[in-house]
Structure formats: C-alpha cells, structure tokens
Amino acid sequence: MNSPVVVLSNNDGCIISRTDEAKKLGVGMAAPYYQNKDIIEKNKVAVFSSNYHLYGDLSARVMDTLRFVSGDNSVEVYSVDEAFVDLKSVAKEDLPSFGVTLKDTVELWTGIKVSVGIAPTKVLSKVANRLSKKDKAGSKGVLVLDTEEKIKEALENTKVDDLWGVGRQYALKVRNLGIENGWQLRNMPVEWARKNLGGVVGTRLIKELNGESCIPMKDPLETKKMIATTRMFGSPVFELKDIKEAVATYVSRAAEKLRRQCCAASAIDVFVVTNGHKEEKYVYSPQSRHRSMTIPIATSNTHELIQYAMPLVDHLYEKGVKYLKAGVTLSGLVPDASIQANLFATENRNEQRHLMETIDNINFSQRDDMIKYAATGLKRNWKMRQEMRSKRYTTRWEELYEIK
DNA sequence: TCTGGGGTCCTAGGACCC
DNA sequence: TCTGGGGTCCTAGGACCC
C-alpha cells in the first residue's frame, strides 16, 4: 500500500502516469524512463508498461455507468478517462447531489475513483474538476461552480497553463502580458483573443470562461475523420524489409479500425522517423519524412491498402539511415455505403468485403493477429518493447485475476 | 502599354488535447 | 542504448475558376 507507481508509454519510453507518491519523489511527467531509473530503483518504485486492453475495458465499464446514471442526459466520452455529461435538464439545486450520486455509483460499480466538476461551460467544468481532484478533503471529489463568486475564486486559483485549451505557446504569450490566472484571462477582451490566441479558438476560450457555452456536446455517433497507427520500433531498424513489414502491420491495424466504423479511406500517408546514419554517434534529433497518395476508389480492404502503402515505403527508404519509427494515416474517410459504383471497380468487391469481415471476426474472437497478411512478417524484429505489462485481467481468460 | 476582384477548394502546418 | 500514440480544429496560402 502507498508505494509509488509509474506507468510507461509504449515501447517503455516515457513515464506517462504517476501516483502521488511517485510525484513526490520528483519523477517528472513525460520524462524518459531511462533518465529516471536511478530514482526509481533507489525508491523501489513499481513500474508498469501500459496495458491498453485493461484500460479500455475498465473505461467502457465506467462510461456505461455514467450513461446509466445520467439517464436521458447525453454523455460524451472525451477520452479513455474523461467524459462530459450534459446537465441542462437537472435543476440547479439538484446539481450537487447529482454529482455525488454519479461519483459514488461509479466507484461502487467499477471500483474506480472519479472526480466530478460541474459548471456552466465545458472549460469551466474542467476547472471545477481539476480543483475537486486537488482538494481531496474539501470537495470530496465533487465541485459545483454555480455562482459568480465560486467561479471567480476557482479561476483565481487556476494558473493559465492549467486551463483547457491553453498549451505551451499560448501560456507564454499570455504570461508575457502579465496574465497569470484564469480570472485575469477571463477579463481580457474577446477581440484581443481573436488576434493573439488563434482566432476563433481564443474567442471561444474567453467566452467559455465567461460562462457562455461555445463548445457543444459531440454526437456520440460521429465517426473519426482520420485513423492513424504509428509505433516506435523496439530498437532502431535499417532494413527496407523490416520497415515494410512494420508498415504493412500498421496498415492492417488501421484498416481494422476503419472497418469497425464502417468507413473507407480515400487517402493514405506513410511516414518514418529517422535519426542519423548507421555509424554516426547517437544524438537524439529525430526527423520525419512522409509520402502520401490519393486512393482512386475509397477502400477499407487491407490487401489493397497494403498495396498502396508499399511503394510509398520504397520511396521513403534510404540505405544506411537509422529508422526509429514508422506510421500510417488513413484519411478522406467516407461511409462505406456511399462508395460509388464505379465502372472500373472489380466484380469481386463484395467477396473481398466478406473476406475482411470474416478475418475481423476471427481476430476479434480469438486473439489479435490470429490471421494476418504475409506482408506483415513473421519474425517482426522491429516490434516494440513492453517488458513490464500487467496482466489483461478483464479481457483474457489466461490472465484472469487469481485469488488463492 | 495597360493586367481585377471575388470566390471556392485543398493542403500543410501549427496549436491544442488526453 | 534508451525519448509514446492518436486524435481535433483552425489558418494561411496556393491553385483554380469566372
């Protein structure tokens, strides 16, 4: 109990999540793992690779609970660990108890502790949520900003950098003008924000801080506009063959995601990240190159997509260069059903679609990659490292949690 | 020799998010 | 020796059109 824990990014590269105990030891956020190995070993910090099967499954359970408790109010899943709930239909005086019910039910049903922030706009609710999380005793994990005074106090206690929508660049600009906290920013003129903070982005931010809702809830049925699969290699790669295998594998993954949302892609982009040459001394200064093409007839067929991708890799490849990473982005996504009948389309398009469906079903029900394309390789010596992954307790029979 | 104005669409790149 | 992955939205500027 209470021992420090950190979670690593893919490829065991960076530290992307830390418990309070680990933060206290001075382990930095997004810091490279190897740079912190000393502190970690000295303090017996528990280290885990990331485990997306587990996170995804627990996330789904939490989101289901939110939907159940929220009834007719719409829920927008914002990320694996965050969601917005529209509370327009909840009476103002009922907001605090609603928040508490939401929090308690999630914890009771899933074992996951959450914090709840309630306010007139998305930006302000993020402010509320952040404060409720920090002030563990005071707010008990639920904070409602329902009066001007509470909003003022909350914004005064929030640095500009901690506002949703203010990143490094904007924070720098705003700081240079002597604006330090959310309340000061809120009182800046909208016109100033339009000029200096990315046009409509800035004006929206100021308005949201002023309680005027400008960032609407997203329709849960909306499909993605682009789908990417990218990975660092487990160790640097030099051979064209290895890069091709990797890219073919990423294309397969991306195509699966594409089919899952019933879309087809009309453009494909392949990129690689290089870092110097074979014999050169290692200096970390990654550079990326990419190559793209428009697909004549939008498709979701893995085989076709691999065929489009391979020549792009040929073009990108240069002998003797050290490759750290590769990736594929599918874009120009259109609904599957809308693909035009084309005179030149091959007769067997439907058969191909059935084949894809069958492969997806097998891979989904059995195990990832039960059936794969030969182009994706067998040895896969470029595969990423994941040396300290916890078990996939809730999604794999072989890895079920055991109680002795 | 003089050489407009207004519009749309697309893409690359920047900024942001978790 | 080792530095994550997957998204969104917006803007500026070029190409093209009449």
Coordinates of C-alpha atoms (C1' of nucleotides) in Angstrom, one line a residue:
Chain A
M1 CA 0.0 0.0 0.0
N2 CA 1.1 3.6 -0.7
S3 CA 4.1 2.6 -2.6
P4 CA 5.0 4.7 -5.6
V5 CA 3.9 3.5 -9.0
V6 CA 4.6 4.8 -12.5
V7 CA 3.2 3.7 -15.9
L8 CA 5.3 3.9 -19.1
S9 CA 4.3 4.9 -22.6
N10 CA 4.5 2.5 -25.5
N11 CA 7.9 1.0 -26.1
D12 CA 8.6 1.6 -22.4
G13 CA 9.9 5.0 -23.5
C14 CA 8.4 7.7 -21.3
I15 CA 6.7 8.0 -17.9
I16 CA 3.1 8.9 -18.6
S17 CA 1.4 8.4 -15.3
R18 CA 2.5 8.7 -11.7
T19 CA 0.9 8.2 -8.4
D20 CA 1.2 11.0 -5.9
E21 CA 3.9 9.1 -4.1
A22 CA 6.0 8.9 -7.3
K23 CA 5.4 12.6 -8.0
K24 CA 6.8 13.4 -4.5
L25 CA 10.0 11.6 -5.4
G26 CA 10.5 14.0 -8.2
V27 CA 9.7 11.7 -11.1
G28 CA 8.8 14.1 -13.9
M29 CA 5.8 13.8 -16.2
A30 CA 6.6 12.6 -19.7
A31 CA 10.2 12.2 -18.7
P32 CA 12.2 9.5 -20.4
Y33 CA 12.2 6.3 -18.3
Y34 CA 15.9 5.7 -18.5
Q35 CA 16.7 9.2 -17.2
N36 CA 14.7 8.3 -14.0
K37 CA 16.0 4.8 -13.5
D38 CA 18.1 5.9 -10.6
I39 CA 15.3 7.4 -8.5
I40 CA 13.1 4.5 -9.5
E41 CA 15.4 1.8 -8.3
K42 CA 16.5 3.6 -5.2
N43 CA 12.9 4.1 -4.1
K44 CA 11.5 0.8 -5.2
V45 CA 9.0 2.4 -7.5
A46 CA 6.8 -0.1 -9.2
V47 CA 7.0 0.2 -12.9
F48 CA 4.4 -1.0 -15.5
S49 CA 4.3 -0.9 -19.2
S50 CA 1.0 0.5 -20.5
N51 CA -1.8 -2.1 -20.8
Y52 CA -4.5 -0.8 -23.2
H53 CA -6.6 -3.9 -23.1
L54 CA -7.1 -3.4 -19.4
Y55 CA -7.6 0.4 -19.5
G56 CA -10.0 0.2 -22.4
D57 CA -12.2 -2.4 -20.7
L58 CA -12.3 -0.5 -17.4
S59 CA -13.0 2.7 -19.3
A60 CA -16.0 1.1 -21.0
R61 CA -17.4 0.0 -17.7
V62 CA -17.1 3.5 -16.2
M63 CA -18.7 5.0 -19.3
D64 CA -21.6 2.5 -19.2
T65 CA -22.2 3.5 -15.6
L66 CA -22.2 7.2 -16.4
R67 CA -24.8 6.6 -19.1
F68 CA -26.9 4.6 -16.8
V69 CA -26.9 7.1 -14.0
S70 CA -27.3 10.0 -16.4
G71 CA -30.4 8.6 -18.0
D72 CA -31.6 10.9 -20.8
N73 CA -28.8 13.3 -20.4
S74 CA -26.3 12.9 -23.2
V75 CA -22.8 11.6 -22.3
E76 CA -19.8 12.5 -24.4
V77 CA -16.8 10.2 -24.0
Y78 CA -14.0 12.6 -24.3
S79 CA -11.0 10.2 -23.7
V80 CA -10.3 6.9 -22.0
D81 CA -10.6 8.5 -18.6
E82 CA -12.8 11.6 -19.1
A83 CA -16.4 12.3 -20.1
F84 CA -18.8 15.2 -20.3
V85 CA -22.4 14.9 -19.2
D86 CA -25.0 17.5 -20.4
L87 CA -26.9 18.5 -17.3
K88 CA -29.3 21.1 -18.8
S89 CA -32.3 19.1 -17.6
V90 CA -31.1 18.9 -14.0
A91 CA -32.5 21.6 -11.7
K92 CA -29.8 23.9 -10.3
E93 CA -30.4 22.9 -6.7
D94 CA -30.1 19.2 -7.6
L95 CA -26.7 19.5 -9.2
P96 CA -24.6 18.8 -6.1
S97 CA -26.5 15.6 -5.2
F98 CA -26.4 14.5 -8.8
G99 CA -22.6 14.9 -8.8
V100 CA -22.3 12.8 -5.6
T101 CA -24.6 10.1 -6.9
L102 CA -22.6 9.9 -10.1
K103 CA -19.3 9.7 -8.3
D104 CA -20.5 7.1 -5.7
T105 CA -22.1 4.9 -8.3
V106 CA -19.1 4.7 -10.5
E107 CA -16.9 3.8 -7.5
L108 CA -19.4 1.2 -6.2
W109 CA -19.9 -0.5 -9.5
T110 CA -16.4 -0.4 -11.0
G111 CA -14.1 0.3 -8.2
I112 CA -12.7 3.3 -10.0
K113 CA -12.5 6.6 -8.1
V114 CA -13.5 9.6 -10.2
S115 CA -13.8 13.3 -9.6
V116 CA -16.7 15.5 -10.8
G117 CA -16.7 19.1 -11.8
I118 CA -20.0 20.9 -12.6
A119 CA -20.2 24.3 -14.2
P120 CA -22.0 26.3 -17.0
T121 CA -19.5 25.5 -19.7
K122 CA -17.0 22.8 -20.7
V123 CA -14.0 24.9 -19.9
L124 CA -15.3 25.9 -16.5
S125 CA -16.3 22.3 -15.7
K126 CA -12.7 21.3 -16.4
V127 CA -11.6 23.9 -14.0
A128 CA -14.0 22.6 -11.4
N129 CA -13.0 19.0 -12.0
R130 CA -9.3 19.8 -11.6
L131 CA -9.9 21.6 -8.3
S132 CA -12.1 18.9 -6.9
K133 CA -9.4 16.4 -7.6
K134 CA -6.7 18.5 -5.9
D135 CA -8.7 19.4 -2.9
K136 CA -9.4 15.9 -1.8
A137 CA -10.8 16.6 1.7
G138 CA -12.7 19.9 0.9
S139 CA -14.7 19.0 -2.1
K140 CA -14.9 15.2 -1.6
G141 CA -14.3 14.9 -5.3
V142 CA -17.4 16.8 -6.4
L143 CA -17.3 20.6 -7.1
V144 CA -20.1 22.7 -8.4
L145 CA -19.4 26.2 -9.7
D146 CA -22.9 27.6 -9.6
T147 CA -22.4 31.2 -8.6
E148 CA -20.3 34.1 -9.8
E149 CA -18.3 34.1 -6.6
K150 CA -17.4 30.5 -6.8
I151 CA -16.4 30.8 -10.4
K152 CA -14.2 33.8 -9.6
E153 CA -12.5 32.0 -6.7
A154 CA -11.9 28.9 -8.8
L155 CA -10.4 30.9 -11.7
E156 CA -8.2 32.9 -9.4
N157 CA -6.8 29.6 -8.1
T158 CA -6.1 28.3 -11.6
K159 CA -3.0 29.2 -13.4
V160 CA -3.4 30.0 -17.1
D161 CA -1.3 27.0 -18.0
D162 CA -3.8 24.7 -16.4
L163 CA -6.8 25.9 -18.4
W164 CA -8.2 23.5 -21.0
G165 CA -7.1 24.9 -24.4
V166 CA -4.0 26.8 -23.1
G167 CA -0.9 25.0 -24.1
R168 CA 2.8 26.0 -24.0
Q169 CA 2.6 28.6 -26.7
Y170 CA -0.5 30.4 -25.6
A171 CA 0.6 30.3 -22.0
L172 CA 3.8 32.0 -22.9
K173 CA 2.1 34.8 -24.9
V174 CA -0.5 35.4 -22.1
R175 CA 2.2 35.4 -19.4
N176 CA 4.2 38.0 -21.3
L177 CA 1.3 40.3 -20.8
G178 CA 1.3 39.7 -17.1
I179 CA -1.7 37.5 -17.1
E180 CA -1.2 34.7 -14.7
N181 CA -4.5 33.2 -13.7
G182 CA -7.8 32.2 -15.3
W183 CA -9.7 35.1 -13.8
Q184 CA -7.4 37.7 -15.4
L185 CA -7.7 35.9 -18.7
R186 CA -11.4 35.8 -18.5
N187 CA -11.4 39.6 -18.3
M188 CA -9.4 40.1 -21.5
P189 CA -11.3 41.5 -24.5
V190 CA -12.6 38.9 -27.0
E191 CA -11.0 40.9 -29.8
W192 CA -7.6 40.7 -28.2
A193 CA -8.0 36.9 -28.1
R194 CA -9.1 36.7 -31.7
K195 CA -5.9 38.4 -32.7
N196 CA -3.5 36.7 -30.4
L197 CA -4.8 33.3 -29.4
G198 CA -5.6 31.6 -32.7
G199 CA -8.7 33.4 -33.9
V200 CA -11.9 31.7 -33.1
V201 CA -10.1 29.3 -30.7
G202 CA -9.2 32.2 -28.5
T203 CA -12.6 33.9 -28.6
R204 CA -14.2 30.7 -27.7
L205 CA -12.0 30.2 -24.7
I206 CA -12.7 33.7 -23.4
K207 CA -16.4 33.3 -23.9
E208 CA -16.4 29.9 -22.2
L209 CA -14.5 31.4 -19.2
N210 CA -17.3 34.0 -19.0
G211 CA -19.9 31.3 -18.8
E212 CA -21.1 31.4 -22.4
S213 CA -21.1 27.9 -23.7
C214 CA -19.5 27.7 -27.1
I215 CA -18.1 24.1 -27.3
P216 CA -21.1 21.9 -27.9
M217 CA -21.6 18.3 -26.9
K218 CA -20.4 15.9 -29.5
D219 CA -22.7 13.5 -31.2
P220 CA -21.7 10.0 -30.0
L221 CA -22.4 8.6 -33.5
E222 CA -19.9 10.8 -35.2
T223 CA -17.1 8.9 -36.9
K224 CA -13.5 9.7 -36.9
K225 CA -12.1 11.8 -39.7
M226 CA -8.7 10.2 -39.7
I227 CA -7.2 7.0 -38.4
A228 CA -3.6 6.5 -37.6
T229 CA -1.4 3.7 -36.4
T230 CA 2.2 4.5 -35.6
R231 CA 4.8 2.9 -33.4
M232 CA 8.3 3.3 -32.3
F233 CA 10.5 0.3 -33.2
G234 CA 11.7 -1.8 -30.3
S235 CA 15.2 -0.9 -31.4
P236 CA 16.5 1.0 -34.4
V237 CA 15.8 -0.6 -37.8
F238 CA 17.9 -0.3 -41.0
E239 CA 16.5 -2.7 -43.5
L240 CA 13.8 -1.9 -46.0
K241 CA 12.2 -5.3 -45.5
D242 CA 11.7 -4.7 -41.8
I243 CA 10.1 -1.3 -42.4
K244 CA 7.8 -2.7 -45.0
E245 CA 6.7 -5.4 -42.5
A246 CA 6.0 -2.9 -39.9
V247 CA 4.1 -0.6 -42.2
A248 CA 2.0 -3.5 -43.5
T249 CA 1.2 -4.4 -39.9
Y250 CA 0.1 -0.8 -39.1
V251 CA -2.0 -0.7 -42.3
S252 CA -3.7 -3.9 -41.1
R253 CA -4.5 -2.3 -37.7
A254 CA -5.7 1.0 -39.3
A255 CA -7.9 -0.9 -41.7
E256 CA -9.5 -2.8 -38.9
K257 CA -10.3 0.4 -37.1
L258 CA -11.6 1.8 -40.4
R259 CA -14.0 -1.1 -40.9
R260 CA -15.1 -1.0 -37.4
Q261 CA -16.6 2.4 -38.0
C262 CA -17.9 1.3 -41.4
C263 CA -15.8 3.7 -43.5
A264 CA -13.4 3.6 -46.4
A265 CA -10.4 5.7 -46.9
S266 CA -9.5 7.8 -49.9
A267 CA -6.0 8.9 -48.9
I268 CA -3.1 7.2 -47.3
D269 CA 0.0 8.7 -45.8
V270 CA 3.1 6.8 -44.7
F271 CA 5.8 8.3 -42.5
V272 CA 9.0 7.3 -41.0
V273 CA 11.1 8.9 -38.3
T274 CA 14.8 8.8 -38.9
N275 CA 17.8 9.6 -36.7
G276 CA 21.1 9.9 -38.3
H277 CA 23.1 7.2 -40.0
K278 CA 24.3 3.8 -39.1
E279 CA 27.8 4.6 -38.0
E280 CA 27.2 8.0 -36.5
K281 CA 27.3 8.7 -32.8
Y282 CA 23.9 8.7 -31.4
V283 CA 22.4 12.2 -30.9
Y284 CA 18.7 12.4 -30.3
S285 CA 17.4 14.6 -33.1
P286 CA 14.5 12.8 -34.9
Q287 CA 13.3 13.9 -38.3
S288 CA 10.2 12.7 -40.0
R289 CA 9.5 12.3 -43.7
H290 CA 6.3 11.3 -45.3
R291 CA 4.8 10.4 -48.5
S292 CA 1.1 10.2 -49.4
M293 CA -1.2 9.3 -52.2
T294 CA -4.9 9.7 -53.1
I295 CA -6.7 6.4 -53.5
P296 CA -8.6 6.2 -56.7
I297 CA -11.6 4.4 -55.2
A298 CA -12.0 4.6 -51.5
T299 CA -11.5 1.3 -49.8
S300 CA -11.2 -0.5 -46.5
N301 CA -9.6 -3.6 -47.9
T302 CA -6.4 -4.4 -46.1
H303 CA -4.9 -6.1 -49.1
E304 CA -5.5 -3.1 -51.3
L305 CA -4.3 -0.6 -48.7
I306 CA -1.1 -2.6 -48.2
Q307 CA -0.5 -2.5 -52.0
Y308 CA -0.9 1.3 -51.9
A309 CA 1.4 1.7 -48.9
M310 CA 4.4 -0.4 -50.1
P311 CA 5.6 1.8 -52.9
L312 CA 5.4 4.8 -50.6
V313 CA 7.8 3.0 -48.3
D314 CA 10.1 2.3 -51.2
H315 CA 10.2 6.0 -52.0
L316 CA 11.0 6.9 -48.4
Y317 CA 13.7 4.4 -47.8
E318 CA 17.3 5.3 -47.9
K319 CA 20.1 2.8 -47.2
G320 CA 22.2 3.3 -44.2
V321 CA 19.8 5.6 -42.4
K322 CA 18.7 4.7 -38.9
Y323 CA 14.9 4.4 -38.5
L324 CA 13.2 4.8 -35.1
K325 CA 9.6 4.8 -36.0
A326 CA 7.0 4.4 -38.8
G327 CA 3.3 5.1 -39.1
V328 CA 0.3 5.1 -41.4
T329 CA -2.5 7.6 -41.5
L330 CA -5.8 6.9 -43.4
S331 CA -7.9 10.0 -44.2
G332 CA -10.5 11.2 -46.5
L333 CA -12.9 8.8 -44.8
V334 CA -16.3 8.2 -46.3
P335 CA -19.1 6.0 -45.2
D336 CA -18.7 2.5 -46.6
A337 CA -22.1 2.5 -48.1
S338 CA -21.5 5.7 -50.1
I339 CA -18.7 4.3 -52.2
Q340 CA -19.8 5.0 -55.7
A341 CA -20.4 2.2 -58.1
N342 CA -17.6 2.5 -60.5
L343 CA -17.4 1.1 -63.9
F344 CA -13.9 0.0 -63.3
A345 CA -14.4 -1.5 -59.9
T346 CA -13.7 -5.1 -59.9
E347 CA -16.5 -7.6 -59.7
N348 CA -15.3 -9.3 -56.6
R349 CA -15.5 -6.3 -54.3
N350 CA -18.3 -7.8 -52.3
E351 CA -16.4 -11.0 -51.9
Q352 CA -13.4 -9.0 -50.6
R353 CA -15.7 -7.4 -48.1
H354 CA -16.9 -10.7 -46.8
L355 CA -13.3 -11.9 -46.5
M356 CA -12.4 -8.8 -44.4
E357 CA -15.5 -9.4 -42.2
T358 CA -14.5 -13.0 -41.6
I359 CA -10.9 -12.1 -40.8
D360 CA -12.1 -9.4 -38.4
N361 CA -14.4 -11.8 -36.7
I362 CA -11.8 -14.4 -36.2
N363 CA -9.2 -12.0 -35.0
F364 CA -11.6 -10.3 -32.6
S365 CA -13.0 -13.5 -31.1
Q366 CA -9.7 -15.5 -30.9
R367 CA -6.7 -13.3 -30.5
D368 CA -5.3 -10.3 -32.2
D369 CA -3.4 -11.3 -35.4
M370 CA -4.7 -14.9 -35.5
I371 CA -5.0 -14.3 -39.2
K372 CA -2.6 -11.9 -40.7
Y373 CA -1.1 -10.9 -44.0
A374 CA 2.2 -12.4 -45.1
A375 CA 3.4 -8.9 -45.8
T376 CA 3.3 -8.2 -42.1
G377 CA 6.2 -10.6 -41.5
L378 CA 6.8 -13.5 -39.1
K379 CA 9.8 -12.6 -37.1
R380 CA 9.0 -9.0 -36.5
N381 CA 12.3 -8.0 -35.1
W382 CA 11.1 -4.3 -35.1
K383 CA 8.4 -5.0 -32.5
M384 CA 8.0 -2.6 -29.7
R385 CA 9.1 -3.4 -26.2
Q386 CA 6.5 -3.9 -23.5
E387 CA 8.5 -5.6 -20.8
M388 CA 6.6 -4.8 -17.7
R389 CA 3.0 -5.1 -18.7
S390 CA 0.5 -6.1 -16.1
K391 CA -2.0 -8.8 -16.9
R392 CA -5.0 -8.2 -19.0
Y393 CA -7.2 -9.2 -16.1
T394 CA -10.6 -8.5 -17.5
T395 CA -10.2 -9.4 -21.2
R396 CA -8.1 -12.5 -21.4
W397 CA -9.1 -15.9 -19.9
E398 CA -5.5 -16.9 -19.4
E399 CA -4.8 -13.7 -17.5
L400 CA -7.8 -13.6 -15.1
Y401 CA -7.1 -12.2 -11.7
E402 CA -6.4 -15.1 -9.3
I403 CA -7.4 -15.3 -5.6
K404 CA -5.7 -18.0 -3.7
Chain B
dT1 C1' 1.2 49.5 -72.7
dC2 C1' -2.3 48.8 -69.8
dT3 C1' -3.3 43.4 -66.5
dG4 C1' -9.4 43.0 -61.4
dG5 C1' -12.0 41.2 -58.0
dG6 C1' -14.2 37.8 -55.7
dG7 C1' -15.0 33.4 -54.6
dT8 C1' -14.1 28.2 -53.5
dC9 C1' -11.5 24.3 -52.5
dC10 C1' -7.5 22.0 -50.9
dT11 C1' -3.3 21.2 -48.3
dA12 C1' 0.4 21.9 -45.0
dG13 C1' 1.5 23.1 -40.7
dG14 C1' 0.6 24.8 -36.1
dA15 C1' -1.6 24.5 -31.8
dC16 C1' -4.1 22.0 -28.7
dC17 C1' -6.0 17.8 -26.1
dC18 C1' -5.5 13.2 -23.3
Chain C
dT1 C1' 21.4 2.4 -25.5
dC2 C1' 17.2 4.3 -24.2
dT3 C1' 12.6 10.0 -25.6
dG4 C1' 4.5 7.4 -26.8
dG5 C1' 0.3 7.2 -29.7
dG6 C1' -3.9 9.0 -31.6
dG7 C1' -6.7 12.5 -32.4
dT8 C1' -9.2 17.5 -33.4
dC9 C1' -9.7 22.2 -35.2
dC10 C1' -8.1 26.3 -37.3
dT11 C1' -5.4 29.4 -40.5
dA12 C1' -2.7 30.8 -44.3
dG13 C1' -1.7 30.5 -48.7
dG14 C1' -1.8 28.5 -53.3
dA15 C1' -4.5 26.8 -57.3
dC16 C1' -8.2 27.5 -59.8
dC17 C1' -12.5 29.5 -61.6
dC18 C1' -15.4 33.1 -63.7

